[in-house]
Tab-separated table of C-alpha atoms in Angstrom:
chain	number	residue	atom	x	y	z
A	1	UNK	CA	-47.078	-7.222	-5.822
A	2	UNK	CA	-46.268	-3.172	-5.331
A	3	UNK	CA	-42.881	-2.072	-4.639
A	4	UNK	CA	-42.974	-1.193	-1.451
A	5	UNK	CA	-44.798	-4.996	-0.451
A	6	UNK	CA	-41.394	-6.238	-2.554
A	7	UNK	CA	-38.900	-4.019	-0.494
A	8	UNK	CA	-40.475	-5.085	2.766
A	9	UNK	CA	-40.138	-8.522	1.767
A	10	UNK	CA	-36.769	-8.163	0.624
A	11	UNK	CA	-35.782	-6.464	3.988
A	12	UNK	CA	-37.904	-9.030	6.045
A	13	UNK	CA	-35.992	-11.730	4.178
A	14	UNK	CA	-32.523	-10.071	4.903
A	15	UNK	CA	-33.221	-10.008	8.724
A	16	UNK	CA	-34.200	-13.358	8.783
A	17	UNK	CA	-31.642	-14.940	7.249
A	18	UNK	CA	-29.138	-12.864	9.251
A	19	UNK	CA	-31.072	-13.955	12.294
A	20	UNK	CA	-30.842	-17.248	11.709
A	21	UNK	CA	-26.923	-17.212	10.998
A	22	UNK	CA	-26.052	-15.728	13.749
A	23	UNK	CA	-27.864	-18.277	15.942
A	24	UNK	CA	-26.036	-21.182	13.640
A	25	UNK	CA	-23.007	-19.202	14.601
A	26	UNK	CA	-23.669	-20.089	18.218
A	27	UNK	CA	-24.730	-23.995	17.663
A	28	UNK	CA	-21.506	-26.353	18.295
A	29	UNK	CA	-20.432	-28.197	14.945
A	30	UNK	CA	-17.409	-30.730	14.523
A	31	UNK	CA	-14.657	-28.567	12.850
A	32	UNK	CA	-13.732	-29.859	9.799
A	33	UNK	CA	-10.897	-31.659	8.974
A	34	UNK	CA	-8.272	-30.085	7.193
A	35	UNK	CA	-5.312	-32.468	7.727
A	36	UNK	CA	-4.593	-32.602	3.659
A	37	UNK	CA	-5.355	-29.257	3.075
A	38	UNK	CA	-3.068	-27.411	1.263
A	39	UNK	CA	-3.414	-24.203	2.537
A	40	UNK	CA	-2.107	-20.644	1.278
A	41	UNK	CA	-1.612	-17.157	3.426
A	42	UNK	CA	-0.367	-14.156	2.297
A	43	UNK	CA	1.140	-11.713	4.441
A	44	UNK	CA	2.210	-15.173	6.162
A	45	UNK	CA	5.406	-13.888	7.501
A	46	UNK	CA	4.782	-12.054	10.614
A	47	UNK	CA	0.964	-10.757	12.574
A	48	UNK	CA	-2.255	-12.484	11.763
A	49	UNK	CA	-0.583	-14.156	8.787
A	50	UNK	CA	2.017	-16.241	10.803
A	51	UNK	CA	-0.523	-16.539	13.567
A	52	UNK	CA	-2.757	-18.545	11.476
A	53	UNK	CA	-0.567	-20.492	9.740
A	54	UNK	CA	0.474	-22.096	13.243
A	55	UNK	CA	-2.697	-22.302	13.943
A	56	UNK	CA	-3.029	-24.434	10.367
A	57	UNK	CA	-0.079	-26.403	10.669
A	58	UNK	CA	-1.131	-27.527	13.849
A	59	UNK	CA	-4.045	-28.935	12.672
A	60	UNK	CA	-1.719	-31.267	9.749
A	61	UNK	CA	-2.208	-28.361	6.693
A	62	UNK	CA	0.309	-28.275	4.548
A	63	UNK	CA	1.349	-25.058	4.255
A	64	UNK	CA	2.128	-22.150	1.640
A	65	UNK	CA	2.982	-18.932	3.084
A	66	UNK	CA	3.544	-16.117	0.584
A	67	UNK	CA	4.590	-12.257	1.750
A	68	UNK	CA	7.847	-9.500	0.723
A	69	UNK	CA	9.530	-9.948	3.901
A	70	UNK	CA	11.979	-12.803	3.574
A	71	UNK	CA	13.311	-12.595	7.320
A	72	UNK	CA	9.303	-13.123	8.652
A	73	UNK	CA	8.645	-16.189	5.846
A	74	UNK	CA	11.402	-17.999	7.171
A	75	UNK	CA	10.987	-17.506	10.806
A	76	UNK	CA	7.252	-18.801	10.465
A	77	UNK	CA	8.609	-21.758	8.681
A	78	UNK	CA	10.909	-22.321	11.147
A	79	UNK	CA	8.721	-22.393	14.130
A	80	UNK	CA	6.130	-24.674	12.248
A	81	UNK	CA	8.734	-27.534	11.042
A	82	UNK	CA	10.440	-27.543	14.255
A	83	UNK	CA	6.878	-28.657	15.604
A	84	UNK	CA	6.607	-31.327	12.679
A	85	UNK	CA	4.892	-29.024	10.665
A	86	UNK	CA	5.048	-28.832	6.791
A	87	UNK	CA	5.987	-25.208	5.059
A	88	UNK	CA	6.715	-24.073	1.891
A	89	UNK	CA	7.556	-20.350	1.696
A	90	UNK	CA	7.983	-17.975	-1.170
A	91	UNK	CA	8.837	-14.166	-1.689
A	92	UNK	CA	5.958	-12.944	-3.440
A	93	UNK	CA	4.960	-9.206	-4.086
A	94	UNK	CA	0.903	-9.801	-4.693
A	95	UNK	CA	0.509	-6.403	-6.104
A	96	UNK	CA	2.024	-7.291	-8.986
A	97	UNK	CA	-0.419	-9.815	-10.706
A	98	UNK	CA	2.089	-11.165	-13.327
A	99	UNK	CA	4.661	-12.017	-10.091
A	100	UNK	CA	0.982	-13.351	-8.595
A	101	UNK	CA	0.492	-15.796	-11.337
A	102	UNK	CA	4.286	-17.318	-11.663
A	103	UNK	CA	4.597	-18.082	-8.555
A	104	UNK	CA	1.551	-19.426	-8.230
A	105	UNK	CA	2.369	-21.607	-11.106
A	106	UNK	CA	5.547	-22.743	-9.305
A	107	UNK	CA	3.337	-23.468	-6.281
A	108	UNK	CA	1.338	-25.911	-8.095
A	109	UNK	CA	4.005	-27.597	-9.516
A	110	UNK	CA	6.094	-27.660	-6.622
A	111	UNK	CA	3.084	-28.337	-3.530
A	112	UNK	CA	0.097	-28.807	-5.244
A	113	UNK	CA	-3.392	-27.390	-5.953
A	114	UNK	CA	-4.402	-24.698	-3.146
A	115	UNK	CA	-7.205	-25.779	-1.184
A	116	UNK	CA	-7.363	-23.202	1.071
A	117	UNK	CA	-6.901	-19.359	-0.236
A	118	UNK	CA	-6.242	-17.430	2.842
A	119	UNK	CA	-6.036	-13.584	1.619
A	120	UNK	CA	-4.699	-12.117	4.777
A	121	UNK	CA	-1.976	-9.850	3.700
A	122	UNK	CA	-2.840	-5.679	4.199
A	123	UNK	CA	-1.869	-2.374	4.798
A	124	UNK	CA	-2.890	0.340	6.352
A	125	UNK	CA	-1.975	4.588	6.397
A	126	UNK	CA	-3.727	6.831	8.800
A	127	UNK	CA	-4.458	10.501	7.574
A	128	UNK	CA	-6.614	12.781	6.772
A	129	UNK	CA	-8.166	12.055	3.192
A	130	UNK	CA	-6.308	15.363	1.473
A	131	UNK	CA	-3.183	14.136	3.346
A	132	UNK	CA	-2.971	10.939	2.103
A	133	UNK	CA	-0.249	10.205	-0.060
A	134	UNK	CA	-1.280	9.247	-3.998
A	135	UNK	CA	0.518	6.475	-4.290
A	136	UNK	CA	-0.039	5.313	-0.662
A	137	UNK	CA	-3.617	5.155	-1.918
A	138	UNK	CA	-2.926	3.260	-4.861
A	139	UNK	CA	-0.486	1.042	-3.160
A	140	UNK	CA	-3.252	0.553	-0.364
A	141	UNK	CA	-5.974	-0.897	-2.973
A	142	UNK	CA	-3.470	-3.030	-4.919
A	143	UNK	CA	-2.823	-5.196	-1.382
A	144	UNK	CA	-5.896	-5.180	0.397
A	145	UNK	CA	-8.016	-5.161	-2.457
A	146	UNK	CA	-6.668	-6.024	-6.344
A	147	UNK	CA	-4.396	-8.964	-4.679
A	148	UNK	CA	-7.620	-10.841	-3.985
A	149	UNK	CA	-8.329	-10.723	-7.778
A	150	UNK	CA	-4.975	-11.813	-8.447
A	151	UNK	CA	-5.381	-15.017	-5.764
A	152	UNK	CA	-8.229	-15.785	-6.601
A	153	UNK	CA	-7.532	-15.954	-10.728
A	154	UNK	CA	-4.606	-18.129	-9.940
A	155	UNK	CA	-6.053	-20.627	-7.284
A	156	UNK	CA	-10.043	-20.839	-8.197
A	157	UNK	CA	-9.870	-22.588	-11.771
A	158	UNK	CA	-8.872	-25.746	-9.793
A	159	UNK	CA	-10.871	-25.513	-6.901
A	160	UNK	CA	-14.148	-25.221	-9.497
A	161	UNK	CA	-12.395	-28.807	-11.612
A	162	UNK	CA	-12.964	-30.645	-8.161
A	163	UNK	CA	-16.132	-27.971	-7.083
A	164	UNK	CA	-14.480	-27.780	-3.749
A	165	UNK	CA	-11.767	-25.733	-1.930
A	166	UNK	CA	-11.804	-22.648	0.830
A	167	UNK	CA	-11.322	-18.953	0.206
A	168	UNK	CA	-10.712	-17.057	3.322
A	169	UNK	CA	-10.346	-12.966	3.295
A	170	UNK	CA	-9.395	-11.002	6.412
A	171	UNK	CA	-11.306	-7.702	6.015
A	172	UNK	CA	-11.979	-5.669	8.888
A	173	UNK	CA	-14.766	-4.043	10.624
A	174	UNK	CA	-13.562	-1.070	8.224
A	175	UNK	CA	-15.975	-3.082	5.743
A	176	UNK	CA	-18.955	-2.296	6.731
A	177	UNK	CA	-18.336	0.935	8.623
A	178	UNK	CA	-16.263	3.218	7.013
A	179	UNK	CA	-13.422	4.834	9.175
A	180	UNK	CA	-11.979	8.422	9.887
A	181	UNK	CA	-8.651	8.950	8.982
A	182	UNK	CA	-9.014	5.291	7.308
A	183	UNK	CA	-10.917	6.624	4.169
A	184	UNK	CA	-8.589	4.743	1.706
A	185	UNK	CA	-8.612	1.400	3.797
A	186	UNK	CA	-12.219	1.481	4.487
A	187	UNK	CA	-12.829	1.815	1.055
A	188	UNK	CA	-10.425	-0.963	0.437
A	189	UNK	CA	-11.882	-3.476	2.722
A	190	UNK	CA	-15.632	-2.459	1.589
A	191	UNK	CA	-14.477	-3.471	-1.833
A	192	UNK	CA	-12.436	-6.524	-1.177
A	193	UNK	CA	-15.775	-7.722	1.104
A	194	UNK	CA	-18.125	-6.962	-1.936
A	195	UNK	CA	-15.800	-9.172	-3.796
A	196	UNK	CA	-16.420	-11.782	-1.454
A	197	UNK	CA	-20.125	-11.267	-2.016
A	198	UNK	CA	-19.835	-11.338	-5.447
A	199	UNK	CA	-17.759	-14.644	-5.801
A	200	UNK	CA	-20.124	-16.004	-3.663
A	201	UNK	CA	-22.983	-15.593	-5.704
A	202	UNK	CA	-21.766	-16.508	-8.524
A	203	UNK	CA	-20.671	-19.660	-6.986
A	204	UNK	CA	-23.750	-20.485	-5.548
A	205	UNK	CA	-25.973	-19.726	-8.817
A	206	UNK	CA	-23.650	-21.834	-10.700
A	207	UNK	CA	-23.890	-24.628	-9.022
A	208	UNK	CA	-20.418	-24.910	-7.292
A	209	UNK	CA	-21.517	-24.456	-3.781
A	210	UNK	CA	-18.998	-27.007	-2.346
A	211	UNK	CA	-16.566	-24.029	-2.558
A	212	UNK	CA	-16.888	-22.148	0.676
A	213	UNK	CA	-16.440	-18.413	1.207
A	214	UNK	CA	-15.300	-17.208	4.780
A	215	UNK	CA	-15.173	-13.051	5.122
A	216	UNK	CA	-13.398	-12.516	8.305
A	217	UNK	CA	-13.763	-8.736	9.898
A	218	UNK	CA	-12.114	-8.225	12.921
A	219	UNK	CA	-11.759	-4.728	14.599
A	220	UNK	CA	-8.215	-3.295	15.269
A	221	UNK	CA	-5.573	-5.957	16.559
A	222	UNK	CA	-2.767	-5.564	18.327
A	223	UNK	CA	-0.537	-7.219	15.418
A	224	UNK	CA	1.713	-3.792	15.097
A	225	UNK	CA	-0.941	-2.501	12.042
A	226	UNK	CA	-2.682	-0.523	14.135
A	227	UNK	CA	-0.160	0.052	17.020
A	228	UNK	CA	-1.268	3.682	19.146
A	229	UNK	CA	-4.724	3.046	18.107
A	230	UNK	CA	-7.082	3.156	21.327
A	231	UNK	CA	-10.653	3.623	21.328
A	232	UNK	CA	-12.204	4.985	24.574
A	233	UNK	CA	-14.961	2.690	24.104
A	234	UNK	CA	-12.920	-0.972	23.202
A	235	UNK	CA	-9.825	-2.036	23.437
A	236	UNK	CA	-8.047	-3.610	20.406
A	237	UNK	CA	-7.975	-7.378	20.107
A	238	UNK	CA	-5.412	-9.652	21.121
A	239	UNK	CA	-3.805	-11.462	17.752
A	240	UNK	CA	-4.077	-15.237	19.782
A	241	UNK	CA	-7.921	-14.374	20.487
A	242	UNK	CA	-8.789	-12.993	16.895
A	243	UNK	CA	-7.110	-16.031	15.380
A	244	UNK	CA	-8.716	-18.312	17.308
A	245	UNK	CA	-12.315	-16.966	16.422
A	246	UNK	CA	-11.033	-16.772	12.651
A	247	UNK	CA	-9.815	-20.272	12.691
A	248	UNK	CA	-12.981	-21.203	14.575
A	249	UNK	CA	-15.325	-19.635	11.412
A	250	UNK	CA	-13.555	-21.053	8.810
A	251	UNK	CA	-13.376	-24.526	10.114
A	252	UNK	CA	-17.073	-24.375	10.167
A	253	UNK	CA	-17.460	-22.870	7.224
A	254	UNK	CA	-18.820	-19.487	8.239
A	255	UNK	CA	-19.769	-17.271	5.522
A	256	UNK	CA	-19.737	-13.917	7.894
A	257	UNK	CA	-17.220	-13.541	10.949
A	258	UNK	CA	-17.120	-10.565	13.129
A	259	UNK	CA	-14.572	-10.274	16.048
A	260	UNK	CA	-15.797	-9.588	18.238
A	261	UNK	CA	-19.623	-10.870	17.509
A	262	UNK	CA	-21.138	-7.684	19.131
A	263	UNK	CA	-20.080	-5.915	15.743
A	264	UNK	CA	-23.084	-7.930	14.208
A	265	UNK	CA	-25.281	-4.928	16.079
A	266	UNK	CA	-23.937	-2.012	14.016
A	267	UNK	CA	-23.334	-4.486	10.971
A	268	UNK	CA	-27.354	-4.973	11.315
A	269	UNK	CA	-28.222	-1.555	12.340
A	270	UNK	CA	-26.571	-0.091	9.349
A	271	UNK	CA	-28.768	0.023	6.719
A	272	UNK	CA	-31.699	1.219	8.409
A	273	UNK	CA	-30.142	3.992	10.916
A	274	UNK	CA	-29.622	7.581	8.962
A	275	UNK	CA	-26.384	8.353	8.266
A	276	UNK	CA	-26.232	11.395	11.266
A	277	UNK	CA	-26.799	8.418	13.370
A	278	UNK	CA	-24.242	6.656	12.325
A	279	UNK	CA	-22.199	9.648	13.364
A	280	UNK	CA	-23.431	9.395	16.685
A	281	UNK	CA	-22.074	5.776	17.216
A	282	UNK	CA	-19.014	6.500	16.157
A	283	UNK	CA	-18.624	9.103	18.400
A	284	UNK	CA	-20.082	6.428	21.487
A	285	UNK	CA	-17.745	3.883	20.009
A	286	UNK	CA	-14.957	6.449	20.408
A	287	UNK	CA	-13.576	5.636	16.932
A	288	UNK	CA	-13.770	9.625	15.894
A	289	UNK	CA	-10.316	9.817	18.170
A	290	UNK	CA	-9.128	6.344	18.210
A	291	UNK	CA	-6.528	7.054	15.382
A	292	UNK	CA	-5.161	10.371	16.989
A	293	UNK	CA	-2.110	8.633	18.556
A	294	UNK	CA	-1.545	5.844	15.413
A	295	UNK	CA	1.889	4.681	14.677
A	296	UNK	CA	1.628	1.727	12.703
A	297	UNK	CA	4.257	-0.283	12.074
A	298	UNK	CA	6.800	2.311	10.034
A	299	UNK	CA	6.267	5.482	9.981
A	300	UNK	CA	7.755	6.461	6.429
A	301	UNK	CA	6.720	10.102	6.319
A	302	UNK	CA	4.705	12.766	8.737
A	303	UNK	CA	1.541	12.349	7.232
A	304	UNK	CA	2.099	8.594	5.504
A	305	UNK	CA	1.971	6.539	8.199
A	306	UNK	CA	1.944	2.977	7.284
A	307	UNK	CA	2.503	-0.793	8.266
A	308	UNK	CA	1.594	-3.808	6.416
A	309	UNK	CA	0.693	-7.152	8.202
C-alpha cells in the first residue's frame, strides 16, 4: 500500500467513525444508572461545578465536591442535603498535587473509591498573549490542565482494580479551536483534551474499556467565567442548558460532547480547511471581537483579567 492510499484510508476511516458517532449521539439510549455512584467535581462550589452536582445528587450520587472557595462548597452542600441529597465537601487547592493526593486519600477513607472523576474546575484570563501575566499563565495550566494529572493519579488505580469507573473533563470549544485573546486557555484546554485522548487509548489497548471517558466542550457559558463576552454571531449558553446536555453525554457514555452540537461542523472541518480559512470563520463566528468587553469574574489587574469556575 503507498502512502498516500494509507493517508486516504486513515482520513476515510476518521470521517466515518465520526459520522457514525454523531448519529449514535442522536439515537435515544436508557441513561445509566448512577444511584451508587460516588461521584467527584472539582470546582464544585459555585457555576458548572455546583450545577452538576445537583444535577448528580438528584439522580441518588453520592457526592464529593472539591474547590478553594469554602463559602461556595458549603452552599452546594447545603442545597443538595436539604433535598435528601448526600455531600461530602472538602477545601482542596488541585494545583498543588501533593494537597491533590492527601485529600484524596482522606476521601477514600472517609466516602469511598471515586467512581465518577468529574474534572470541571478552570480558569480563565483574557489578554493579549504579550500581556498576559507569567504567572497567570502558569497558574492557568496548573488548573485547567496539570490538575487532571493530579485527579486522575489519585482516583484511576482503583477504577482499573474493578476495570470500571467514569472520568468526565469539561474542556471547551477552546480545544479544538484555538481562541484570540485566550492563547493560554486554548492551549490549556487543547492539552487537557489530548489527555483525554491519550488515557483513552491507553485504556482501550489495554484492555480496560469498561472505564469510560466523557470530553465535554461547551462554548462560553454564562457561569460568570466568561461574563462581557458576546459574540455577534451566538450567544453564550445558559449554565441549566449546558448541564443538561453534559449530564445527558455522560450518562450515555459519550466519548465526544459539543454544546451546542453544531460545533461538530468546525470540529470536522478543521483539519482539512487551511489555516487562512480558519481565519475567516472566526471572523463569521464573530469570536475575533467577542472578548473585547470580557470581565470575568474578578478583575485582579488591567490586563489580568481572571475568574475561575
Amino acid at each position: 500500500m503507498t502512502d498516500v492510499a494509507a493517508v486516504v484510508i486513515g482520513v476515510l476511516k476518521f470521517y466515518f467513525t465520526w459520522i457514525f458517532e454523531v448519529i449514535v449521539s442522536f439515537i435515544p439510549v436508557k441513561p445509566k444508572d448512577v444511584s451508587k455512584d460516588i461521584v467527584l467535581i472539582t470546582g464544585g462550589g459555585s457555576g458548572f461545578g455546583h450545577l452538576l452536582a445537583v444535577k448528580f445528587a438528584k439522580l441518588g450520587s453520592t457526592l464529593i465536591l472539591w474547590d478553594i472557595n469554602a463559602q461556595g462548597l458549603q452552599e452546594t452542600k447545603e442545597q443538595i442535603v436539604k433535598n435528601g441529597g448526600k455531600c461530602h465537601t472538602y477545601v482542596c487547592d488541585i494545583c498543588n498535587r501533593n494537597e491533590v493526593y492527601e485529600i484524596a486519600e482522606k476521601v477514600k477513607k472517609e466516602v469511598g473509591n471515586v467512581t465518577i472523576l468529574v474534572n470541571n474546575a478552570g480558569i480563565a484570563y483574557s489578554a493579549s498573549f504579550l500581556k498576559l501575566n507569567d504567572e497567570n499563565i502558569e497558574r492557568t495550566f496548573q488548573v485547567n490542565t496539570l490538575s487532571h494529572f493530579w485527579t486522575c493519579k489519585a482516583f484511576l488505580p482503583s477504577m482499573l482494580n474493578s476495570n470500571s469507573g467514569h472520568i468526565v473533563s469539561i474542556a471547551s470549544v477552546a480545544s479544538f479551536a484555538g481562541i484570540p485573546k485566550l492563547s493560554d486557555y486554548s492551549a490549556s484546554k487543547a492539552a487537557a483534551a489530548s489527555f483525554m485522548e491519550s488515557l483513552f487509548l491507553e485504556l482501550q489497548l489495554s484492555g480496560k474499556n469498561n472505564i469510560k471517558l466523557t470530553a465535554v466542550c461547551p462554548y462560553f457559558m454564562n457561569t460568570g467565567m466568561f461574563a462581557g463576552s458576546e459574540s455577534s454571531f451566538m450567544k453564550n449558553l445558559e449554565p441549566e442548558y449546558a448541564a443538561d446536555i453534559a449530564m445527558k453525554g455522560i450518562l450515555r457514555n459519550e466519548i465526544f460532547v459539543t454544546i451546542p452540537k453544531t460545533l461538530l461542523i468546525p470540529y470536522a472541518l478543521k483539519p482539512i480547511l487551511p489555516p487562512k480559512a480558519g481565519v475567516e470563520m472566526i471572523k463569521l463566528l464573530g469570536i475575533d471581537t467577542a472578548l473585547d468587553n470580557f470581565v470575568g469574574r474578578h478583575k485582579v489587574s488591567l490586563n489580568n483579567n481572571t475568574n475561575e469556575k
